[in-house]
Every structure is written in C-alpha cells, then in structure tokens.
Coordinates of C-alpha atoms in Angstrom, one line a residue:
Chain A
M936 CA -64.7 72.5 -17.2
T937 CA -61.7 72.2 -15.3
H938 CA -60.4 70.0 -12.6
T939 CA -60.7 72.6 -9.9
V940 CA -64.2 73.4 -10.3
K941 CA -65.4 70.1 -11.1
M942 CA -64.5 68.7 -7.6
P943 CA -66.7 70.5 -5.4
Y944 CA -69.8 69.3 -7.5
Q945 CA -68.7 65.9 -7.5
R946 CA -68.1 65.8 -3.6
W947 CA -71.3 67.4 -3.1
A948 CA -73.1 64.9 -5.2
L949 CA -71.8 62.0 -3.2
T950 CA -72.5 63.6 0.1
G951 CA -76.2 64.3 -1.2
I952 CA -77.1 61.0 -2.4
A953 CA -75.7 59.4 0.7
A954 CA -77.6 61.6 2.8
L955 CA -80.9 61.1 0.9
S956 CA -80.9 57.3 0.6
L957 CA -80.2 57.2 4.2
L958 CA -83.2 59.4 5.3
G959 CA -85.3 57.7 2.5
S960 CA -84.7 54.1 4.0
A961 CA -85.2 55.4 7.6
G962 CA -88.5 57.1 6.7
C963 CA -89.7 53.8 5.1
A964 CA -88.5 51.7 8.0
A965 CA -90.4 53.9 10.4
S966 CA -93.6 53.8 8.8
P967 CA -95.6 50.9 10.3
T968 CA -98.4 50.3 7.9
P969 CA -97.7 51.6 4.1
A970 CA -101.5 52.6 3.8
P971 CA -102.7 49.6 1.9
G972 CA -105.0 50.4 -0.9
N973 CA -103.9 54.0 -1.0
G974 CA -105.4 54.5 -4.3
G975 CA -104.1 58.0 -4.6
A976 CA -104.1 59.1 -8.1
A977 CA -100.2 59.3 -8.0
G978 CA -100.1 55.7 -7.3
G979 CA -96.9 53.6 -7.9
D980 CA -94.7 51.8 -5.7
A981 CA -92.0 53.8 -4.0
A982 CA -89.6 50.9 -4.9
D983 CA -86.4 53.0 -4.7
T984 CA -87.0 54.1 -1.0
A985 CA -88.4 50.7 0.5
V986 CA -85.7 48.9 2.1
P987 CA -86.3 45.4 3.4
G988 CA -85.3 44.4 6.9
G989 CA -85.9 45.6 10.3
G990 CA -85.0 49.0 10.8
S991 CA -86.9 49.9 14.1
G992 CA -86.5 53.7 14.8
D993 CA -89.5 56.0 15.6
Y994 CA -89.2 59.2 13.8
A995 CA -91.3 62.1 14.9
N996 CA -92.8 64.4 12.7
G997 CA -91.2 67.5 12.2
T998 CA -88.4 69.5 10.2
Y999 CA -84.7 68.6 10.7
S1000 CA -81.9 70.4 9.5
A1001 CA -78.2 69.5 9.3
T1002 CA -75.1 71.0 7.6
G1003 CA -72.6 68.9 5.8
S1004 CA -69.1 70.1 5.0
Y1005 CA -66.4 69.1 2.6
Q1006 CA -63.0 70.1 1.3
T1007 CA -62.4 71.8 -1.9
P1008 CA -59.3 73.1 -3.4
G1009 CA -60.5 76.5 -2.3
G1010 CA -61.0 75.5 1.3
E1011 CA -63.7 73.9 3.2
E1012 CA -67.4 74.3 2.0
S1013 CA -70.6 73.7 3.6
I1014 CA -74.1 72.7 2.6
G1015 CA -77.2 72.6 4.4
V1016 CA -80.0 69.9 4.2
T1017 CA -83.6 70.3 5.7
V1018 CA -85.8 67.2 5.8
T1019 CA -89.4 67.2 6.7
L1020 CA -91.0 64.0 8.4
E1021 CA -94.6 63.3 8.1
S1022 CA -96.1 60.1 9.2
G1023 CA -92.7 58.6 9.5
A1024 CA -91.9 59.3 5.9
V1025 CA -89.8 61.9 4.2
A1026 CA -92.1 64.4 3.2
D1027 CA -89.6 67.0 1.7
V1028 CA -86.0 67.5 1.3
Q1029 CA -84.3 71.0 0.7
T1030 CA -80.8 71.6 0.2
E1031 CA -79.2 75.2 0.9
P1032 CA -76.0 75.9 -0.8
M1033 CA -73.6 77.9 1.6
P1034 CA -70.8 78.7 -0.6
S1035 CA -67.9 80.8 0.6
N1036 CA -66.2 81.4 -2.6
G1037 CA -67.3 82.2 -6.2
T1038 CA -66.4 79.1 -7.8
T1039 CA -68.3 76.9 -5.4
E1040 CA -71.3 79.4 -5.5
L1041 CA -71.5 78.8 -9.2
Y1042 CA -71.4 75.0 -9.0
Q1043 CA -73.5 74.7 -5.9
G1044 CA -76.3 76.9 -7.1
K1045 CA -76.2 75.1 -10.5
F1046 CA -76.3 71.7 -9.2
S1047 CA -78.1 71.5 -6.0
S1048 CA -81.7 70.2 -6.4
G1049 CA -84.5 69.5 -4.2
I1050 CA -86.5 66.4 -4.0
K1051 CA -90.0 65.7 -3.1
E1052 CA -90.9 62.1 -2.1
Q1053 CA -94.5 62.3 -3.5
I1054 CA -96.1 64.8 -5.7
V1055 CA -99.4 66.1 -4.6
G1056 CA -102.3 67.4 -6.7
T1057 CA -104.3 70.5 -6.1
P1058 CA -107.5 70.8 -8.4
L1059 CA -106.9 73.4 -10.9
D1060 CA -110.1 75.4 -10.2
E1061 CA -108.6 76.1 -6.9
L1062 CA -105.6 77.8 -8.2
S1063 CA -105.2 81.2 -9.7
V1064 CA -103.1 80.7 -12.7
D1065 CA -102.8 82.0 -16.2
K1066 CA -101.9 78.8 -18.0
V1067 CA -101.5 75.1 -17.5
S1068 CA -98.6 73.2 -19.0
G1069 CA -98.7 69.3 -19.3
S1070 CA -98.8 66.4 -21.5
S1071 CA -102.5 66.1 -22.1
L1072 CA -102.4 69.4 -23.8
T1073 CA -99.5 68.8 -26.2
S1074 CA -100.6 66.7 -28.8
G1075 CA -104.2 67.2 -30.2
G1076 CA -103.7 65.2 -33.4
F1077 CA -102.5 62.1 -31.4
S1078 CA -105.5 62.4 -29.0
N1079 CA -107.9 62.8 -32.0
A1080 CA -106.4 59.7 -33.6
I1081 CA -106.7 57.6 -30.5
E1082 CA -110.2 58.7 -29.8
Q1083 CA -111.1 57.6 -33.5
I1084 CA -109.4 54.3 -33.1
K1085 CA -111.4 53.9 -29.8
S1086 CA -114.7 54.7 -31.3
E1087 CA -114.0 52.3 -34.3
A1088 CA -113.1 49.5 -31.8
A1089 CA -116.4 50.1 -30.1
Q1090 CA -118.7 49.6 -33.0
Chain B
M1185 CA -108.3 81.0 -14.7
N1186 CA -107.8 84.7 -15.4
P1187 CA -107.3 85.2 -19.1
A1188 CA -104.0 87.2 -18.6
G1189 CA -102.1 88.5 -21.6
G1190 CA -104.3 91.4 -22.4
A1191 CA -106.7 92.2 -25.0
G1192 CA -105.5 90.1 -28.1
R1193 CA -105.8 86.6 -28.0
F1194 CA -105.2 84.8 -31.3
S1195 CA -106.1 81.0 -31.1
F1196 CA -106.1 78.3 -33.8
E1197 CA -105.1 74.7 -34.5
A1198 CA -101.9 73.8 -36.1
I1199 CA -99.4 70.8 -36.2
G1200 CA -102.0 68.8 -34.1
T1201 CA -102.1 71.0 -31.3
G1202 CA -104.1 74.1 -30.0
W1203 CA -102.1 77.4 -30.1
H1204 CA -102.7 80.7 -28.2
I1205 CA -101.0 83.8 -28.9
D1206 CA -101.6 86.6 -26.4
T1207 CA -100.6 90.3 -27.3
P1208 CA -101.5 93.5 -25.5
A1209 CA -103.3 94.6 -28.7
E1210 CA -105.1 92.5 -31.2
L1211 CA -103.0 91.1 -34.0
P1212 CA -103.9 92.5 -37.4
T1213 CA -104.9 90.0 -40.1
E1214 CA -101.5 90.3 -41.8
V1215 CA -99.6 89.4 -38.8
R1216 CA -101.7 86.5 -38.2
A1217 CA -101.1 85.4 -41.8
V1218 CA -97.3 85.7 -41.2
V1219 CA -97.6 83.4 -38.1
L1220 CA -100.0 80.9 -39.7
N1221 CA -97.6 80.8 -42.9
L1222 CA -94.3 80.4 -40.8
I1223 CA -95.9 77.4 -39.0
D1224 CA -97.1 75.9 -42.4
E1225 CA -93.6 76.2 -43.9
Y1226 CA -91.9 74.5 -40.8
D1227 CA -94.2 71.8 -40.9
A1228 CA -94.0 71.1 -44.6
V1229 CA -90.0 70.8 -44.0
Y1230 CA -90.0 68.7 -40.7
S1231 CA -93.3 66.8 -40.4
R1232 CA -93.0 63.0 -40.0
F1233 CA -96.7 62.8 -40.6
R1234 CA -96.6 64.2 -44.1
P1235 CA -95.5 62.1 -47.0
D1236 CA -94.8 65.4 -49.0
S1237 CA -92.6 67.0 -46.3
R1238 CA -89.0 67.9 -47.1
I1239 CA -87.3 65.3 -44.7
A1240 CA -89.7 62.5 -46.1
V1241 CA -87.2 61.8 -48.8
L1242 CA -84.8 60.5 -46.3
A1243 CA -86.9 57.4 -46.1
G1244 CA -84.9 56.4 -49.4
G1245 CA -81.6 57.8 -48.2
G1246 CA -80.1 60.8 -49.8
S1247 CA -79.9 64.5 -48.9
V1248 CA -82.1 67.4 -47.9
D1249 CA -81.5 71.1 -47.5
L1250 CA -83.1 72.7 -44.5
P1251 CA -84.0 76.4 -44.0
A1252 CA -81.7 78.5 -41.7
S1253 CA -83.5 77.1 -38.6
G1254 CA -82.1 73.7 -39.3
E1255 CA -78.6 74.7 -38.1
A1256 CA -79.6 75.4 -34.6
L1257 CA -81.9 72.4 -34.5
G1258 CA -79.2 70.0 -35.6
G1259 CA -76.5 71.4 -33.4
L1260 CA -78.8 71.0 -30.5
Y1261 CA -79.6 67.4 -31.4
R1262 CA -75.9 66.6 -31.9
T1263 CA -74.9 67.9 -28.2
L1264 CA -77.9 66.1 -26.8
H1265 CA -77.1 62.9 -28.5
R1266 CA -73.5 63.2 -27.0
L1267 CA -74.8 63.9 -23.5
T1268 CA -77.2 61.0 -23.5
G1269 CA -75.0 58.4 -24.8
G1270 CA -77.2 58.4 -28.1
A1271 CA -80.6 57.8 -26.2
M1272 CA -81.7 61.0 -27.8
S1273 CA -81.5 61.1 -31.6
P1274 CA -83.4 62.6 -34.5
L1275 CA -83.2 59.2 -36.1
V1276 CA -85.6 57.8 -33.5
G1277 CA -88.5 58.0 -36.0
R1278 CA -88.0 54.5 -37.3
S1279 CA -88.2 53.2 -33.7
L1280 CA -91.5 55.1 -33.2
E1281 CA -92.9 53.6 -36.5
Q1282 CA -91.9 50.1 -35.3
L1283 CA -94.1 50.6 -32.1
G1284 CA -97.1 51.8 -34.2
Y1285 CA -96.6 55.5 -33.9
D1286 CA -96.5 56.0 -37.6
A1287 CA -97.5 58.6 -40.1
G1288 CA -100.9 57.0 -40.5
Y1289 CA -101.3 56.7 -36.7
S1290 CA -101.8 53.0 -36.9
F1291 CA -101.0 52.4 -33.3
V1292 CA -100.1 48.7 -34.2
P1293 CA -96.8 47.6 -33.3
L1294 CA -94.9 46.0 -36.3
G1295 CA -92.9 43.9 -33.8
T1296 CA -90.5 44.0 -31.0
A1297 CA -88.7 47.4 -30.6
V1298 CA -85.9 48.2 -33.0
P1299 CA -83.0 50.7 -31.9
A1300 CA -82.7 53.9 -34.1
A1301 CA -80.1 54.0 -36.8
G1302 CA -76.7 54.9 -35.4
W1303 CA -75.6 58.8 -35.8
D1304 CA -72.4 57.5 -37.6
D1305 CA -70.4 57.7 -40.6
T1306 CA -73.5 57.2 -42.8
F1307 CA -75.5 60.1 -41.4
E1308 CA -74.6 63.7 -41.1
W1309 CA -76.3 66.9 -40.2
I1310 CA -74.0 69.8 -40.9
R1311 CA -75.3 73.3 -40.7
T1312 CA -78.7 73.2 -42.9
T1313 CA -77.7 70.0 -44.7
I1314 CA -78.7 66.4 -43.7
R1315 CA -77.1 63.3 -45.7
S1316 CA -77.9 59.7 -45.0
E1317 CA -76.6 56.8 -46.8
Q1318 CA -79.3 54.7 -45.3
P1319 CA -83.0 55.1 -45.3
V1320 CA -83.9 56.7 -42.1
T1321 CA -87.0 58.3 -40.7
L1322 CA -86.1 61.5 -39.1
D1323 CA -88.3 62.7 -36.0
V1324 CA -87.4 66.1 -34.6
G1325 CA -90.6 66.2 -32.4
A1326 CA -88.4 66.6 -29.2
A1327 CA -87.3 70.1 -30.2
G1328 CA -89.2 71.1 -33.5
K1329 CA -92.1 72.3 -31.5
G1330 CA -90.0 74.4 -29.2
Q1331 CA -88.2 75.8 -32.1
L1332 CA -91.4 76.8 -33.8
V1333 CA -92.7 78.6 -30.9
D1334 CA -89.3 80.7 -30.8
L1335 CA -89.6 81.3 -34.5
V1336 CA -93.3 82.6 -33.9
S1337 CA -92.1 84.7 -31.1
A1338 CA -89.2 86.4 -33.1
A1339 CA -91.8 87.0 -35.9
L1340 CA -94.1 88.8 -33.4
L1341 CA -91.1 90.7 -32.3
E1342 CA -90.2 91.6 -35.9
A1343 CA -93.8 92.7 -36.7
G1344 CA -93.8 95.2 -33.8
Y1345 CA -95.1 93.0 -30.9
P1346 CA -92.6 92.7 -28.4
E1347 CA -94.8 91.7 -25.6
H1348 CA -96.4 88.5 -26.2
T1349 CA -97.0 84.8 -25.0
V1350 CA -96.9 82.1 -27.5
D1351 CA -98.4 78.8 -26.3
A1352 CA -98.5 75.8 -28.3
G1353 CA -100.4 73.2 -26.4
G1354 CA -98.7 74.2 -23.1
D1355 CA -95.0 74.6 -24.5
M1356 CA -94.8 78.2 -24.4
A1357 CA -92.5 81.4 -24.4
H1358 CA -93.1 84.6 -22.7
R1359 CA -91.8 88.1 -23.5
G1360 CA -93.1 91.3 -21.8
S1361 CA -93.3 93.0 -18.4
S1362 CA -96.0 90.8 -16.8
P1363 CA -95.0 87.4 -15.6
L1364 CA -97.4 84.5 -15.9
R1365 CA -98.2 82.0 -13.2
I1366 CA -98.2 78.6 -14.8
A1367 CA -99.8 75.5 -13.2
L1368 CA -97.9 72.2 -13.9
E1369 CA -100.5 69.6 -14.8
H1370 CA -100.4 66.3 -12.6
P1371 CA -99.1 63.5 -14.7
Y1372 CA -102.1 61.3 -13.5
T1373 CA -104.8 63.5 -13.0
P1374 CA -104.9 66.2 -15.6
E1375 CA -107.6 68.3 -13.8
S1376 CA -105.2 69.0 -11.0
A1377 CA -101.6 70.5 -10.8
I1378 CA -98.5 69.6 -8.8
G1379 CA -97.2 72.9 -8.5
V1380 CA -97.2 76.5 -9.9
V1381 CA -94.3 78.2 -11.6
T1382 CA -93.6 81.9 -12.7
L1383 CA -92.8 82.4 -16.2
D1384 CA -91.0 85.6 -16.8
N1385 CA -89.3 86.3 -20.3
R1386 CA -88.3 82.6 -20.6
A1387 CA -89.7 79.5 -22.3
L1388 CA -91.4 76.5 -20.6
C1389 CA -91.9 73.3 -22.1
A1390 CA -93.3 69.9 -20.7
S1391 CA -92.8 66.4 -21.7
G1392 CA -94.9 63.5 -20.4
S1393 CA -95.4 59.9 -21.1
N1394 CA -98.5 59.4 -19.5
R1395 CA -101.1 61.0 -21.9
R1396 CA -99.7 60.0 -25.4
R1397 CA -100.0 56.2 -24.8
W1398 CA -101.4 53.3 -27.1
A1399 CA -101.5 49.6 -26.8
D1400 CA -99.6 47.6 -24.0
G1401 CA -98.6 50.8 -22.4
L1402 CA -96.5 52.1 -25.4
H1403 CA -95.9 55.7 -25.4
H1404 CA -93.8 58.3 -27.4
V1405 CA -90.7 58.8 -25.3
L1406 CA -88.1 56.3 -26.5
D1407 CA -84.7 55.6 -25.7
A1408 CA -83.1 55.6 -29.2
T1409 CA -80.4 53.0 -28.4
T1410 CA -83.1 50.3 -27.5
G1411 CA -86.2 51.7 -29.3
Q1412 CA -87.9 51.2 -26.0
C1413 CA -90.2 53.4 -24.2
V1414 CA -88.6 55.0 -21.0
D1415 CA -90.7 54.2 -17.9
T1416 CA -88.8 55.4 -15.0
V1417 CA -89.7 59.1 -15.5
V1418 CA -93.3 60.3 -16.1
A1419 CA -93.3 63.8 -16.6
T1420 CA -90.8 66.7 -16.9
W1421 CA -90.9 70.4 -17.3
V1422 CA -87.9 72.8 -18.2
L1423 CA -87.6 76.5 -18.0
A1424 CA -84.9 78.0 -20.2
A1425 CA -84.0 81.1 -22.3
D1426 CA -85.7 79.7 -25.4
A1427 CA -88.3 77.0 -26.1
M1428 CA -86.3 74.8 -28.6
V1429 CA -83.8 74.3 -25.7
A1430 CA -86.4 74.1 -23.0
D1431 CA -88.5 71.3 -25.3
A1432 CA -85.3 69.2 -26.0
L1433 CA -84.1 69.2 -22.6
A1434 CA -87.7 68.3 -21.2
T1435 CA -87.5 65.1 -23.3
A1436 CA -83.5 64.6 -22.4
L1437 CA -84.6 64.5 -18.8
F1438 CA -86.3 61.1 -19.5
L1439 CA -83.1 59.9 -20.4
V1440 CA -80.3 61.3 -18.2
P1441 CA -80.3 62.8 -14.7
P1442 CA -80.5 66.6 -14.6
E1443 CA -76.8 67.1 -13.7
V1444 CA -75.6 65.5 -17.0
L1445 CA -77.5 68.3 -18.9
L1446 CA -76.9 71.2 -16.3
A1447 CA -72.9 70.6 -17.1
E1448 CA -73.8 72.4 -20.5
F1449 CA -77.2 74.1 -20.3
D1450 CA -78.7 76.7 -18.2
F1451 CA -82.3 75.8 -17.0
D1452 CA -84.7 75.0 -14.1
Y1453 CA -86.6 71.8 -14.0
V1454 CA -89.2 69.5 -12.4
R1455 CA -88.6 65.8 -13.0
V1456 CA -91.5 63.4 -11.7
Q1457 CA -90.5 59.8 -11.6
S1458 CA -92.9 56.9 -12.0
D1459 CA -92.8 56.3 -8.3
G1460 CA -94.4 59.8 -7.6
R1461 CA -91.0 61.3 -6.3
A1462 CA -90.1 64.6 -8.0
Q1463 CA -86.8 66.4 -8.4
F1464 CA -86.6 70.0 -9.0
S1465 CA -83.8 72.6 -9.3
T1466 CA -83.5 74.8 -6.2
S1467 CA -84.7 77.9 -7.8
L1468 CA -88.0 76.3 -8.1
A1469 CA -88.0 75.4 -4.4
G1470 CA -91.6 76.2 -3.2
A1471 CA -93.1 75.7 -6.6
L1472 CA -94.4 72.2 -5.9
F1473 CA -97.3 71.7 -3.5

C-alpha cells in the first residue's frame, strides 16, 4: 500500500469515528429513561455510547443525512452519512461512499462500513431462508460433552 | 425452511459437527465415501482431540510433515498472527487446555490463563513442515474446519458435481447457479436471527463466544498473547471467496477491528459486540433487521 492511497482511508476513518461518537452521545443524552428492566434477549450495557453529564437536547425521531468532505492528494472527496433516530437513540447509521476518482472509490468502498446500535431478533420461523449460520450449530462434540457433564453433575 | 439445494442431500456427523451436502442429483456411494475419507484423513492429521493425530507429537516438541493443504493453512495463520499482533496463533492450544478445553473435554481450568507460546525462533511452519523446539499444543480450529469445507467442495467438483453446498454446522461454501438465503443466528437467542445474507458462489463462516461456554463464563475464543477469553465481541460472520479464509477471519474479527483485516483480505462481515451493537460491511447494508 502506498502513501497516496492510504490517505483517503485514514482521513475517512477519523471523520467517521468523530461523527459516530458525537451522534452516539447525543442519542443517549436525549433518552430520558433508558427503559429499566429492558430484559431483551440482547441485553448488555451500551457502555460505549453512554456519556455521563447533562446533555439536554431533544432529538426528533427521523432520518438525518449529512455529507462530509475531505482533501485527498487526488482532490476533494465526499462521503454521506445517514442516521436514523428512534426514541431519542441512534437506531441506524449508514455511510454512502461518493468517490470521484478510482483510487478513492476502491478505498471508500472497501473500508466504509455500517453500524447498527442494537441488533434485533426475528424468529426463524417467520423467515424464509435456506439455512442458518451461527455458533450454536458449530460444535456438536462440545455441546454433547457439556450436556454429559450437566447430567453427571445432576446425579 | 425450504430445503433448497435440490434432490440430493447427504447428511452425516463428523469432526463433532453436523454436515449437510446438497447437490442437484443424489451423490453415489463412492463419492460419499471419498468425502468421508477426506474428512477422516484431515482429522487424523490436525485434531487436537485425538492422541493419535499427526500434530499430537508436537506435545513433546519435534517436527511434523503435513499434507499439501498444510501450506495454505500455515501461510494464512502466519499472516493473521502478524495482523493481530500475535493474538491469533495456532499455538493457542496450550492456553485452551489451561482453561479446561482439553482433549478429554474436562472443562476444569488448571489455573489462571497462560499466554500461548510465542511464534518465534523455536517454532516454524514452513510450507508443509512444522518444527518446534518446545512442547506445544497446536490448535488450528480457527481455520481448519473452513479448509476442510473447501477440500470437500473441491472433491465434489472433481467428482463431477460443480453445483453444491457444503455446510459443516453453519460454516459453508456454495457453488452453483441458485444463491441461498442464510439467516444469521441471534447470538443470545438461537431460535431467532439478526439478519439474512445471500450466499452466491462464496463461503460463509461464523464464530461466536456465546454458545461454546463452560465454567465462569469461559469460552473458546482466546487472545493468544494473554490466554484469556475475548469478551468485547460475541458473534461474527464473514463472507469470502473460500471457507478457510472466511473461517479464520471470523475468529480474527474477535481480536482486531475489520479495517486491519480489510487491508489484506477481501471479505464482507457482520461483527456483533457484547453491548449489542453491530458493525457490518456496506455491501451487507439491509442484511440486518
């Protein structure tokens, strides 16, 4: 990788991180009650979005888009960011690469990514799929051994 | 679930997981035998759970000659060892044993975590030869199953079955004209999915820490530099050209951010952190619910 092509990525990464942390904290500050006892299956504290202190700010639900620009050796480049707010929290973030030259296109496309603030489950029987991929299926030997230990321990 | 993949499905248990091979026409007995034999031979070389496996002799130090597949496997491990700063290592077997994930499935930790032996002057994996001056426990679990899926896929191609899906417990390779829709199992509630991806002439592999757990929240995805379990990421999926790379990258995503790996590999991913947040490559936008 050469210097020339590395720069857009580094610049983009900085812009992206700054934008996301800002939105993350804004989203949290705006939610008045973080749903106590929200014993959702995907429980776990959203520690890295929680920012203590009194941000006020009311954020209306909706989808917000903005375009950021940065300088590259090949000229100015832009990247779009779209954020969806629900109940005062960031529900979705999408980035849209807008490269104007081939080098940037390659790197924006490869490195831009999306972030979902909270995964959401849909029951498998409501989906029309061919297969399932996930960790519960990956090791029968392991599961059998654990089951055996459990049953031995129960005797 | 609709049983896509056509008329022929060959299902069996091997290397501790359930396999399903789908082909448009049913596989004849001799092709089934080729597949089973291939898996058997691979397991006899690389299994950490068999005292008679070829790599088991490294427990006393020494050298081992691997089949041709060993060159690609070692090269991939070497690259990922470098990209993860040593956090991903084939020498992690000893750390897993320390935490109780041993060949006898004791699940009783021997003590506090121990880092894996360093991949230094005392250990080399060059082409198909491994040499170790020290006693080591090799564990190629992070990429081995993926490579085996690739080897089975190649064997099917050679046997005249270019259209097929090889699924080893959710790690799979697809070749053919009709893409598959694959649900990504929710890391905390396995009867639900967090998204659906399309698999079209690529491989898809998953890694998760939430299922293979034992005492005190211990699980099998370790940082080799500390020997401790990684708890910041709970589930990953990788789509790549072949299953060996997809399998290995799914583990590497527990250890380093996607950008580090994207610098040298082409792949798509979903990475779920323990706080429920998910990162994904833009080409998978829309895949998550």
